mmCIF file of C-alpha atoms in Angstrom:
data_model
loop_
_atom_site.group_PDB
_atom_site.id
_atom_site.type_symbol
_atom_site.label_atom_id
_atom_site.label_comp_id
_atom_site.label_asym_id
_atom_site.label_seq_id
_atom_site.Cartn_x
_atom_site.Cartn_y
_atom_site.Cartn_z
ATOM 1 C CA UNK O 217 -58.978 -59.723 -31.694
ATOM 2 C CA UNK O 218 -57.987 -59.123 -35.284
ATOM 3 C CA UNK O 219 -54.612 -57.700 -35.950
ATOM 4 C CA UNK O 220 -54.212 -55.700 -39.230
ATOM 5 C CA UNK O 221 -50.211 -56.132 -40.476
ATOM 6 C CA UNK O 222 -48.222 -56.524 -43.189
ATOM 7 C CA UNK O 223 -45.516 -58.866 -43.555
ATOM 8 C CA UNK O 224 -43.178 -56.174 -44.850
ATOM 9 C CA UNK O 225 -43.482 -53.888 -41.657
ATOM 10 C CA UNK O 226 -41.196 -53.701 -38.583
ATOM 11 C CA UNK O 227 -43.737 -52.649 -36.458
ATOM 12 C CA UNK O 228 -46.168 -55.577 -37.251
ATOM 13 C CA UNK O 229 -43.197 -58.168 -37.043
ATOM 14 C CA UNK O 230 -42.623 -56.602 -33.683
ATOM 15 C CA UNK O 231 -45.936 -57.021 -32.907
ATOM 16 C CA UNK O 232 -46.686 -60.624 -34.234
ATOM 17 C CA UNK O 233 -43.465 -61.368 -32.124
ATOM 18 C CA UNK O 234 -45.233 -60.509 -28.788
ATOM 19 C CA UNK O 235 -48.203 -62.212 -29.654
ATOM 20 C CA UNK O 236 -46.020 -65.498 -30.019
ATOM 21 C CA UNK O 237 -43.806 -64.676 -26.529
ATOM 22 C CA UNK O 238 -47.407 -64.085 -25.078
ATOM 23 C CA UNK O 239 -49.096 -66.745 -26.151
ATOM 24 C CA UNK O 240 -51.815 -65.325 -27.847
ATOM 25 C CA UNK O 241 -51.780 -66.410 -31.089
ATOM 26 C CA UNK O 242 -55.310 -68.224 -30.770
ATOM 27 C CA UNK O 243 -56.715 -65.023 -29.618
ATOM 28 C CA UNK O 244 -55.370 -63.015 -32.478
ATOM 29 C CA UNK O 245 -56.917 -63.586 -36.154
ATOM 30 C CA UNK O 246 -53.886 -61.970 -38.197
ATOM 31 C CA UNK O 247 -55.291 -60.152 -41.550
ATOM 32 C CA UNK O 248 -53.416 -58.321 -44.307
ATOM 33 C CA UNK O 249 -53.335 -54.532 -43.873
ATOM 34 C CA UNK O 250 -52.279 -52.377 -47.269
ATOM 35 C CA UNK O 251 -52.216 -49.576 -46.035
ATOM 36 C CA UNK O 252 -50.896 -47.887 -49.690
ATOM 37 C CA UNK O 253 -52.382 -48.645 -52.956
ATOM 38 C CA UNK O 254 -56.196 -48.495 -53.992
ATOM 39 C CA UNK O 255 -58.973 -46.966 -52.090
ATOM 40 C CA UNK O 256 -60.677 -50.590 -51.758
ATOM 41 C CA UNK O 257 -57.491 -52.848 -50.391
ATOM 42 C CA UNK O 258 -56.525 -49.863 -48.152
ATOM 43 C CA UNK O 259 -60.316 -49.412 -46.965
ATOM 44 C CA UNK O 260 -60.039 -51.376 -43.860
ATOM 45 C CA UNK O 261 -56.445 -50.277 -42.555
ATOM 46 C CA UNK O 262 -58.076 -46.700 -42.948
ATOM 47 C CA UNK O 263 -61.896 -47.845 -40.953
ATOM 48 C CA UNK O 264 -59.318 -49.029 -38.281
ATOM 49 C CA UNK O 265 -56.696 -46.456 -38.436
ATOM 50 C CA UNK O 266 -57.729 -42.794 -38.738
ATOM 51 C CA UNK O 267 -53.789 -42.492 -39.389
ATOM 52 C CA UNK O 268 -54.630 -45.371 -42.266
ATOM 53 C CA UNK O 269 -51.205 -47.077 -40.965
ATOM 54 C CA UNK O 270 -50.593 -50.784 -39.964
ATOM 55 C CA UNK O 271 -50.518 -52.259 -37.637
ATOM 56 C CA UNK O 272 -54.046 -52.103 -36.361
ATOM 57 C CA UNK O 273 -55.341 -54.121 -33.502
ATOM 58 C CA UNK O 274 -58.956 -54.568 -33.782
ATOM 59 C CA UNK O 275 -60.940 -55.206 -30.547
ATOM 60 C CA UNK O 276 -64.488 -56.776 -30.268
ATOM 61 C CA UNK O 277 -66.086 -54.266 -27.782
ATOM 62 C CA UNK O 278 -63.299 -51.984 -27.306
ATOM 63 C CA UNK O 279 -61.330 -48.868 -29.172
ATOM 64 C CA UNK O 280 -58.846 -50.423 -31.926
ATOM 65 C CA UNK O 281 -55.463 -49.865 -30.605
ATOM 66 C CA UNK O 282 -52.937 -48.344 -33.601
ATOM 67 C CA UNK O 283 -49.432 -47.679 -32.598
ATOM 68 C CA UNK O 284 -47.273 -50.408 -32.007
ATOM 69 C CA UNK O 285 -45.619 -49.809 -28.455
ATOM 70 C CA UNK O 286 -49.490 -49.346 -27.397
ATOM 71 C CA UNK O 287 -50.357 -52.696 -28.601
ATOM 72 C CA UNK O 288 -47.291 -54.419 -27.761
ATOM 73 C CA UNK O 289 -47.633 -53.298 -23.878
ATOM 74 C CA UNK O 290 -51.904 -53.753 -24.538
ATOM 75 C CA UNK O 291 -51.028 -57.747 -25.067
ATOM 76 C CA UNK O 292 -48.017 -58.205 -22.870
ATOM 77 C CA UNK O 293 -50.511 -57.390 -20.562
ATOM 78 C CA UNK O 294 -53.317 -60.434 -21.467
ATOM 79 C CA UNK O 295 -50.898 -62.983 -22.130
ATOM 80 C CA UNK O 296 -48.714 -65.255 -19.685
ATOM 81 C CA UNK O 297 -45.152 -66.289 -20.304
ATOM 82 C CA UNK O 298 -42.432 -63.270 -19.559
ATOM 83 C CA UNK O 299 -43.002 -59.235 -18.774
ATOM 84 C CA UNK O 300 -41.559 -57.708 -22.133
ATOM 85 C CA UNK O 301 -42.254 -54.053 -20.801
ATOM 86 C CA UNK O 302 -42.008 -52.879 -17.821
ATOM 87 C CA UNK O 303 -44.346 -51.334 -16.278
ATOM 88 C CA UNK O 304 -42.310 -48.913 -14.148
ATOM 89 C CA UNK O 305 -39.115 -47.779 -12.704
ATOM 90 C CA UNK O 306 -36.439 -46.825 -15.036
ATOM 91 C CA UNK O 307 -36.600 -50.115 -16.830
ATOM 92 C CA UNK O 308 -39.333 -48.980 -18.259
ATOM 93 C CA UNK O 309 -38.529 -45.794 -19.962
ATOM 94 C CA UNK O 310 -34.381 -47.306 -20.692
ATOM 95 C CA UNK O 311 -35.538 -50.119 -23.119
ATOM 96 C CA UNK O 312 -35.249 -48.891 -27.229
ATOM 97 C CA UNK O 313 -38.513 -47.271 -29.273
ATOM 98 C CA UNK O 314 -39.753 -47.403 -32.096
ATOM 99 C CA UNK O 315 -37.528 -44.164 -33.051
ATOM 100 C CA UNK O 316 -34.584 -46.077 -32.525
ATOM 101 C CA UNK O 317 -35.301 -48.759 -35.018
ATOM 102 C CA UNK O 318 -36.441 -45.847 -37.796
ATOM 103 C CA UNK O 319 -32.477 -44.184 -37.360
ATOM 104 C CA UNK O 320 -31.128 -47.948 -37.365
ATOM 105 C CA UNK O 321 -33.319 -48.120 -40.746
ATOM 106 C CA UNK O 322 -32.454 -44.958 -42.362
ATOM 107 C CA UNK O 323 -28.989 -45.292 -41.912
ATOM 108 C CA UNK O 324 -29.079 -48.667 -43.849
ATOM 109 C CA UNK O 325 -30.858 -47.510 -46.202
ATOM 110 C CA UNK O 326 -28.234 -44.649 -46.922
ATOM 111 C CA UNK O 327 -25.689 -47.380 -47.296
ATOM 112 C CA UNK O 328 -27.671 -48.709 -49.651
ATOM 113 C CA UNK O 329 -27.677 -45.297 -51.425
ATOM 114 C CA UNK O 330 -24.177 -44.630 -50.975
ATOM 115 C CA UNK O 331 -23.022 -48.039 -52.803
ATOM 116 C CA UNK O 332 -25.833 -47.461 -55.824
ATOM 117 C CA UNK O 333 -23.881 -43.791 -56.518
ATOM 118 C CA UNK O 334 -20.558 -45.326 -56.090
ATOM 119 C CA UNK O 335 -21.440 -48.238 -58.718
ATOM 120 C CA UNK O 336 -22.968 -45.277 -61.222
ATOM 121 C CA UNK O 337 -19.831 -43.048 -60.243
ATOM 122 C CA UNK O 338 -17.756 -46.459 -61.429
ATOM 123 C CA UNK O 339 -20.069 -47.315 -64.603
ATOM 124 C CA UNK O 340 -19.625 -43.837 -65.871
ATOM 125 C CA UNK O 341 -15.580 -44.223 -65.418
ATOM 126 C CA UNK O 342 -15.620 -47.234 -67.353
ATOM 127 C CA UNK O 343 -17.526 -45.449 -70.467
ATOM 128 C CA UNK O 344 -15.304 -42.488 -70.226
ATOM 129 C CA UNK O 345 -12.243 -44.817 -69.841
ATOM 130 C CA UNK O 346 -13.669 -46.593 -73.439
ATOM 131 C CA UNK O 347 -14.237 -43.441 -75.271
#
């Protein structure tokens, strides 16, 4: 199997993190997926992913899988070591998604907003302040 990430991407690291817990990381050939820039480095996230976004699991024989719960639940189910997800009861559907880490991202990155206009907000105080 050949897994299409990026370093940068939650959903890969969660990904690469199941494949260590699993103990699949000889069965998994990890490769560089840009899934943004020019037509030739994001060629082969797009050939694997219709939706050209990372990551991309690439299986000899099989359909590539491309959304990162599927995958994640595709190789907890090949590898040993513990269940990560289970697969049912209400355990299964009461664990956090993928949604909940996008809110959990947003809302830092609105911080981040927040305290970039309040340091303008303060730069422009000191210029009036010195004219």
């Amino acid at each position: 199997m050949q897994l299409l990430s990026s370093p940068t991407s939650p959903y890969a690291r969660k990904v690469r993190v199941v494949i260590l817990e699993k103990g699949l990381a000889d069965q998994v050939e990890l490769l560089p997926g840009v899934p943004l820039g020019s037509d030739a480095d994001a060629a082969p996230v797009r050939a694997a992913n219709p939706l050209g976004k990372i990551p991309a699991l690439i299986r000899q024989g099989a359909p590539t899988l491309f959304d990162s719960p599927v995958i994640c639940e595709y190789l907890d189910s090949l590898g040993h070591g513990p269940i990560l997800f289970p697969h049912e009861g209400e355990a299964r559907w009461s664990g956090g998604r993928d949604g909940e880490g996008e809110r959990e991202g947003e809302s830092v990155r609105e911080q981040e907003r927040e305290s970039a206009r309040a340091r303008g907000r303060e730069r422009e105080r000191e210029r009036g302040a010195r004219a």
